[in-house]
Short mmCIF file of C-alpha atoms in Angstrom, two decimals:
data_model
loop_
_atom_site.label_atom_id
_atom_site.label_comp_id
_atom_site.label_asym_id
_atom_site.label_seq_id
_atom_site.Cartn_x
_atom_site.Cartn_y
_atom_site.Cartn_z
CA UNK A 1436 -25.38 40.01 42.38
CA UNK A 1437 -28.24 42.64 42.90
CA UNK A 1438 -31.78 42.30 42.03
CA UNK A 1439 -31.05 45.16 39.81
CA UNK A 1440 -28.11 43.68 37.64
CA UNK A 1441 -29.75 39.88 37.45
CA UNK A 1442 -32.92 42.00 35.68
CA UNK A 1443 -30.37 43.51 34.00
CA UNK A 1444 -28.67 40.37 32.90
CA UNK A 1445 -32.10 38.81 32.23
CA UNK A 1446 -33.16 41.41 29.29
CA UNK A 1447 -29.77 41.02 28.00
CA UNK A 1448 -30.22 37.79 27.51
CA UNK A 1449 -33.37 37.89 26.34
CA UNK A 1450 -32.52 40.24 23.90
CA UNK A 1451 -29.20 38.21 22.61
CA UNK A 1452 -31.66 35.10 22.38
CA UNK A 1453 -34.07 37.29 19.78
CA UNK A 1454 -30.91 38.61 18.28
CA UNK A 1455 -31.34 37.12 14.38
CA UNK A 1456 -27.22 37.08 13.93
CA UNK A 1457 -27.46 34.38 17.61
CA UNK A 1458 -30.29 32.42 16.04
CA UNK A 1459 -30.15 28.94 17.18
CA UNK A 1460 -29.39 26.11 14.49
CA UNK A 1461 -31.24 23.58 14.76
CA UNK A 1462 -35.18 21.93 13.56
CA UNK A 1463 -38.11 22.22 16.22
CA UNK A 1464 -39.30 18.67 16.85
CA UNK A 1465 -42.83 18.32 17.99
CA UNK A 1466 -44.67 15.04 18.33
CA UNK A 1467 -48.11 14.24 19.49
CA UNK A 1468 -48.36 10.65 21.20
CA UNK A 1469 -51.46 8.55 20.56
CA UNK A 1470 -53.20 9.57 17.49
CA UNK A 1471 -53.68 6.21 15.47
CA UNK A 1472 -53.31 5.71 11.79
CA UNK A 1473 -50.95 6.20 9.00
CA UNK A 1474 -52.01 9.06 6.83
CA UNK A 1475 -51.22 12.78 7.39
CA UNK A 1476 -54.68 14.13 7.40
CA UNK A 1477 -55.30 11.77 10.81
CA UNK A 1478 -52.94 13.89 11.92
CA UNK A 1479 -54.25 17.16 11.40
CA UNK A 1480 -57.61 16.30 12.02
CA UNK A 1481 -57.21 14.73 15.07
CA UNK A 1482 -58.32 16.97 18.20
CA UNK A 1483 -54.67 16.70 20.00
CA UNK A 1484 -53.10 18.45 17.31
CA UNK A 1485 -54.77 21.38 18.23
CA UNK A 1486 -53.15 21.21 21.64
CA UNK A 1487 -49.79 21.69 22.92
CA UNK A 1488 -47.50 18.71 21.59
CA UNK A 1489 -46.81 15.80 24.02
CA UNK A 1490 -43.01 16.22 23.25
CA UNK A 1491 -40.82 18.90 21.84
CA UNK A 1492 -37.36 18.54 21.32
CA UNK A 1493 -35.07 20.43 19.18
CA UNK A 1494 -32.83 18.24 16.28
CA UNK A 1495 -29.79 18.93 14.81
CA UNK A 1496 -30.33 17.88 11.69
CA UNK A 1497 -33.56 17.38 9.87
CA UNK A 1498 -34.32 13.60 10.36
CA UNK A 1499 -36.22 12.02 13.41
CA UNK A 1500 -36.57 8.44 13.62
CA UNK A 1501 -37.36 5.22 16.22
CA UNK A 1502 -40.04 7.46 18.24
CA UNK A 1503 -42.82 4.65 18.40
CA UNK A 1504 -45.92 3.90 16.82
CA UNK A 1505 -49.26 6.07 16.75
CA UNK A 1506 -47.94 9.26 16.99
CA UNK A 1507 -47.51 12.39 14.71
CA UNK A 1508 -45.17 14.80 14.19
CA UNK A 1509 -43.95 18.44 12.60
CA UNK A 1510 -40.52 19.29 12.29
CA UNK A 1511 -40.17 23.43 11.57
CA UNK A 1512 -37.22 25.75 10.38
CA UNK A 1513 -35.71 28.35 8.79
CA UNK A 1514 -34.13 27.25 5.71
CA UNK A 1515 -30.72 29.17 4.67
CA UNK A 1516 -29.27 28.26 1.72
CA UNK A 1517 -25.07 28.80 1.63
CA UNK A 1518 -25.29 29.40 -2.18
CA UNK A 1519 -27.56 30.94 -4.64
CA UNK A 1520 -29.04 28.44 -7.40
CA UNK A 1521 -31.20 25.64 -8.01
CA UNK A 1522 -32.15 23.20 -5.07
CA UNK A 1523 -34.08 19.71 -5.29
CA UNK A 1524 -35.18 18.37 -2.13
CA UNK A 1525 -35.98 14.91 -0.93
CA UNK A 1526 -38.20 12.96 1.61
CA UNK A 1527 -38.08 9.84 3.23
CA UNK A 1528 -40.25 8.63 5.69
CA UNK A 1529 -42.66 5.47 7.26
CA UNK A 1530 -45.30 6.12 7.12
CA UNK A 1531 -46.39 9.19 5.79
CA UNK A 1532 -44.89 11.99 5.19
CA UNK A 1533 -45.41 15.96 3.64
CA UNK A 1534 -42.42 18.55 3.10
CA UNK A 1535 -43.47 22.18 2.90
CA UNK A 1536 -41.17 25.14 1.81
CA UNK A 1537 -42.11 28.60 1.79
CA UNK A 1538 -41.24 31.54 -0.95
CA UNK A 1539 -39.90 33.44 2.63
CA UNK A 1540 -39.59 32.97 5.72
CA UNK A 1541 -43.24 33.08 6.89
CA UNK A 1542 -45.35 30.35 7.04
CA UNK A 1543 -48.08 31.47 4.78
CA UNK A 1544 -46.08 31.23 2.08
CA UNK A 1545 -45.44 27.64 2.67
CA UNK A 1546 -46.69 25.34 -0.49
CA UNK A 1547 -46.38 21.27 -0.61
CA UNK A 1548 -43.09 20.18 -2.40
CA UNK A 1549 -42.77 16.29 -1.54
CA UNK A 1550 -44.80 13.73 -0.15
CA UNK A 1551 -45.06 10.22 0.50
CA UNK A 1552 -47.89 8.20 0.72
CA UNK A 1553 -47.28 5.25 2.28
CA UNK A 1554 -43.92 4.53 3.51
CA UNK A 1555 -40.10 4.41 1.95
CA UNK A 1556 -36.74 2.57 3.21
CA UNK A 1557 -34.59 4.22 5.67
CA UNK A 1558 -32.46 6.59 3.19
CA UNK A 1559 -34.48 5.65 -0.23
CA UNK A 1560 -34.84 9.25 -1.80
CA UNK A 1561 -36.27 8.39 -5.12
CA UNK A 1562 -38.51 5.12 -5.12
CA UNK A 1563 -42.01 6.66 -4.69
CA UNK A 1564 -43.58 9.26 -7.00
CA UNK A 1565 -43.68 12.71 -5.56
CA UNK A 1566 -41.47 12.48 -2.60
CA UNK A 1567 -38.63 14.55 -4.61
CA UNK A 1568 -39.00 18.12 -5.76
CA UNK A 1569 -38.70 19.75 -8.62
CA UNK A 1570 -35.91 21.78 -8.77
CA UNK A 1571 -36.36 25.25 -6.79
CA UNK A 1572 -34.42 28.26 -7.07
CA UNK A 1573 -32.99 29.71 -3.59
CA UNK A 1574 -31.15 32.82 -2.68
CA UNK A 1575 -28.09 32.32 -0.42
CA UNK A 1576 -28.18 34.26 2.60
CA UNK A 1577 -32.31 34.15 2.03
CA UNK A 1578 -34.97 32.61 5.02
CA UNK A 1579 -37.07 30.33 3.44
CA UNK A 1580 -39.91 28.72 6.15
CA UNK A 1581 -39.66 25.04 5.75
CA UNK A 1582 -41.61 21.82 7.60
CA UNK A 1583 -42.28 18.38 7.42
CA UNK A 1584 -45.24 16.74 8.85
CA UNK A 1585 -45.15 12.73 9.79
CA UNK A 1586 -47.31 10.58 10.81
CA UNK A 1587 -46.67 6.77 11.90
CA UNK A 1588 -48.60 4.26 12.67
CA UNK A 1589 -47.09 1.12 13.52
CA UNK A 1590 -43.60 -0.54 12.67
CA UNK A 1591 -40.62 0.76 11.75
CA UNK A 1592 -40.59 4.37 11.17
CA UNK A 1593 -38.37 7.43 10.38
CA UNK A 1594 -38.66 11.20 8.42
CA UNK A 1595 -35.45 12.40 7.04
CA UNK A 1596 -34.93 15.65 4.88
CA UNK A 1597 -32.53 15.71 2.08
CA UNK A 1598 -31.46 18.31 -0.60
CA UNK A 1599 -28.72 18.89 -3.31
CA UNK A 1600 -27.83 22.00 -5.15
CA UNK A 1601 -24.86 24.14 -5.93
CA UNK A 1602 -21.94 22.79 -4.41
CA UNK A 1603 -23.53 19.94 -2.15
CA UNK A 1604 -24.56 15.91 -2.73
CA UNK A 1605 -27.64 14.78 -1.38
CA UNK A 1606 -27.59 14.62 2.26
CA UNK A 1607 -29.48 15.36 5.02
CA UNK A 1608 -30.28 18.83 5.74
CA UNK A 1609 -27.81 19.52 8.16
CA UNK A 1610 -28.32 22.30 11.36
CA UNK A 1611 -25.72 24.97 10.31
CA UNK A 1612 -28.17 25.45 7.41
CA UNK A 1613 -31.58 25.69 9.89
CA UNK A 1614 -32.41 28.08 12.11
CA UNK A 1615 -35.39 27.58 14.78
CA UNK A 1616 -38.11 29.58 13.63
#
């Protein structure tokens, strides 16, 4: 193959990669190592979060668990619903935890829909005030920008994103609805 045809090959690529209908599925996982304490705002305070994350991985589903202790963590997708209607969405996590969804697809439009402060069980959706949603009407077809930021400190630890609308039981928000964003 020719210099000429592997450039060739290379923006064609490129170009299928930014394609929107060849989006890749999936959440972008990014964790920051070594940033002590439990709550979210140690987190975004703390001066490595400003900096390029010690990890990134992408997840094909929206749950990341067993990563260690003293870290932090933001998990970020597009959200595409497979039916129009009303949508309730659900957080789990130790230790803290924030789930953000936005009216679109950009960020800026993001607005706080579940917390928890503190820590749940593995898979307890309901036991803490605030870390369920109201119910929130969603477009099928529509991007909605959604993210979830965790922070652990020490113990056992997991962040899991559920939802349940038209046609689906509670479950984990699985990659054929996500798109990297």
């Amino acid at each position: 193959m020719t210099f000429a045809s592997r450039a060739a090959l290379a923006a064609m690529l490129v170009l299928c990669f930014l394609c929107p209908l060849h989006a890749q599925t999936g959440v972008l996982h990014e964790l920051w190592e070594g940033v002590p304490g439990d709550a979210i705002s140690e987190l975004t305070t703390s001066p490595k979060y400003q900096q390029p994350p010690d990890q990134v991985r992408i997840m094909q589903s929206f749950q990341a668990e067993s990563l260690g202790d003293d870290y932090g963590s933001r998990l970020t997708a597009t959200l595409v619903p497979p039916t129009s209607g009303q949508y309730t969405f659900f957080l789990s996590s130790d230790d803290y935890g924030q789930l953000w969804l936005g009216t679109d697809d950009s960020p800026q439009s993001k607005r706080l829909i579940a917390h928890v402060d503190g820590y749940t069980a593995f898979d307890e959706w309901i036991g803490t005030e605030g870390q369920q949603s109201e119910p929130i009407s969603l477009e099928a077809g529509k991007a909605y920008f959604i993210q979830a930021l965790h922070k652990q400190g020490g113990g056992q630890n997991h962040l899991r994103v559920a939802w349940q609308g038209p046609g689906l039981e509670r479950a984990v928000i699985a990659g054929e609805h996500l798109r990297l964003h």
